[in-house]
Amino acid sequence: MDMLKKLFPYSFGANEIKDLIVKIIVYIIGSAVVGVVIGLLSIIPILGIVIGLLGGLVELYALIGIVLVILDYLKVLK
């Protein structure tokens, strides 16, 4: 559990519904911004592949973060 808290520090501490919603929105907006930057950088063919892989990792991080926020809010994680 300590490793999860180190990798996803923003995902923990949502005690109220407004905190939960704000944290989920931050993850969604962050992922969208990275997606736009990746879309702009994908014009360059060689960078497009590397940036595409990096974008996939960022979106996976955001998805895991959202799941952890919800699980922490529901008190499933201790």
Short mmCIF file of C-alpha atoms in Angstrom, two decimals:
data_model
loop_
_atom_site.label_atom_id
_atom_site.label_comp_id
_atom_site.label_asym_id
_atom_site.label_seq_id
_atom_site.Cartn_x
_atom_site.Cartn_y
_atom_site.Cartn_z
CA MET A 1 0.00 0.00 0.00
CA ASP A 2 2.89 2.36 0.70
CA MET A 3 4.13 1.85 -2.84
CA LEU A 4 0.72 2.86 -4.24
CA LYS A 5 0.74 5.99 -2.10
CA LYS A 6 4.19 6.88 -3.46
CA LEU A 7 3.24 6.29 -7.09
CA PHE A 8 -0.23 7.88 -6.85
CA PRO A 9 -0.03 10.47 -4.06
CA TYR A 10 -2.94 12.52 -5.43
CA SER A 11 -5.31 9.56 -5.36
CA PHE A 12 -5.63 9.36 -1.61
CA GLY A 13 -7.43 11.59 0.88
CA ALA A 14 -10.83 12.14 -0.74
CA ASN A 15 -13.11 12.31 2.30
CA GLU A 16 -16.02 14.20 0.76
CA ILE A 17 -17.84 13.81 -2.54
CA LYS A 18 -16.55 17.19 -3.75
CA ASP A 19 -12.95 16.03 -3.18
CA LEU A 20 -13.70 12.87 -5.14
CA ILE A 21 -15.16 14.80 -8.07
CA VAL A 22 -12.31 17.34 -8.12
CA LYS A 23 -9.66 14.61 -8.13
CA ILE A 24 -11.39 12.72 -10.93
CA ILE A 25 -11.74 15.91 -13.00
CA VAL A 26 -8.04 16.71 -12.49
CA TYR A 27 -7.08 13.25 -13.79
CA ILE A 28 -9.40 13.62 -16.81
CA ILE A 29 -8.18 17.11 -17.69
CA GLY A 30 -4.54 16.10 -17.23
CA SER A 31 -5.01 13.13 -19.53
CA ALA A 32 -6.79 15.31 -22.11
CA VAL A 33 -4.01 17.89 -22.09
CA VAL A 34 -1.39 15.19 -22.62
CA GLY A 35 -3.54 13.78 -25.44
CA VAL A 36 -3.64 17.17 -27.18
CA VAL A 37 0.13 17.59 -26.85
CA ILE A 38 0.65 14.08 -28.23
CA GLY A 39 -1.67 14.88 -31.12
CA LEU A 40 0.38 17.95 -31.95
CA LEU A 41 3.70 16.12 -31.66
CA SER A 42 2.54 13.13 -33.71
CA ILE A 43 3.09 15.17 -36.87
CA ILE A 44 6.77 14.25 -36.63
CA PRO A 45 6.88 10.57 -37.69
CA ILE A 46 9.79 9.34 -35.56
CA LEU A 47 8.64 11.17 -32.44
CA GLY A 48 5.07 10.04 -33.04
CA ILE A 49 5.78 6.43 -32.08
CA VAL A 50 7.69 7.27 -28.90
CA ILE A 51 5.25 9.97 -27.88
CA GLY A 52 2.34 7.63 -28.60
CA LEU A 53 3.74 5.04 -26.21
CA LEU A 54 4.31 7.70 -23.59
CA GLY A 55 0.73 8.89 -24.05
CA GLY A 56 -0.57 5.39 -23.50
CA LEU A 57 1.35 5.21 -20.23
CA VAL A 58 -0.01 8.58 -19.10
CA GLU A 59 -3.57 7.53 -19.87
CA LEU A 60 -3.05 4.25 -18.02
CA TYR A 61 -1.69 6.21 -15.03
CA ALA A 62 -4.77 8.45 -15.09
CA LEU A 63 -7.12 5.46 -15.27
CA ILE A 64 -5.43 3.72 -12.36
CA GLY A 65 -5.47 7.00 -10.43
CA ILE A 66 -9.21 7.39 -10.96
CA VAL A 67 -9.85 3.83 -9.83
CA LEU A 68 -7.72 4.38 -6.71
CA VAL A 69 -9.55 7.62 -5.90
CA ILE A 70 -12.89 5.83 -6.06
CA LEU A 71 -11.66 2.86 -4.02
CA ASP A 72 -10.14 5.15 -1.40
CA TYR A 73 -13.37 7.18 -1.17
CA LEU A 74 -15.39 4.00 -0.70
CA LYS A 75 -12.90 2.94 2.02
CA VAL A 76 -11.99 -0.26 0.22
CA LEU A 77 -8.28 0.56 0.52
CA LYS A 78 -6.77 0.76 3.98
#
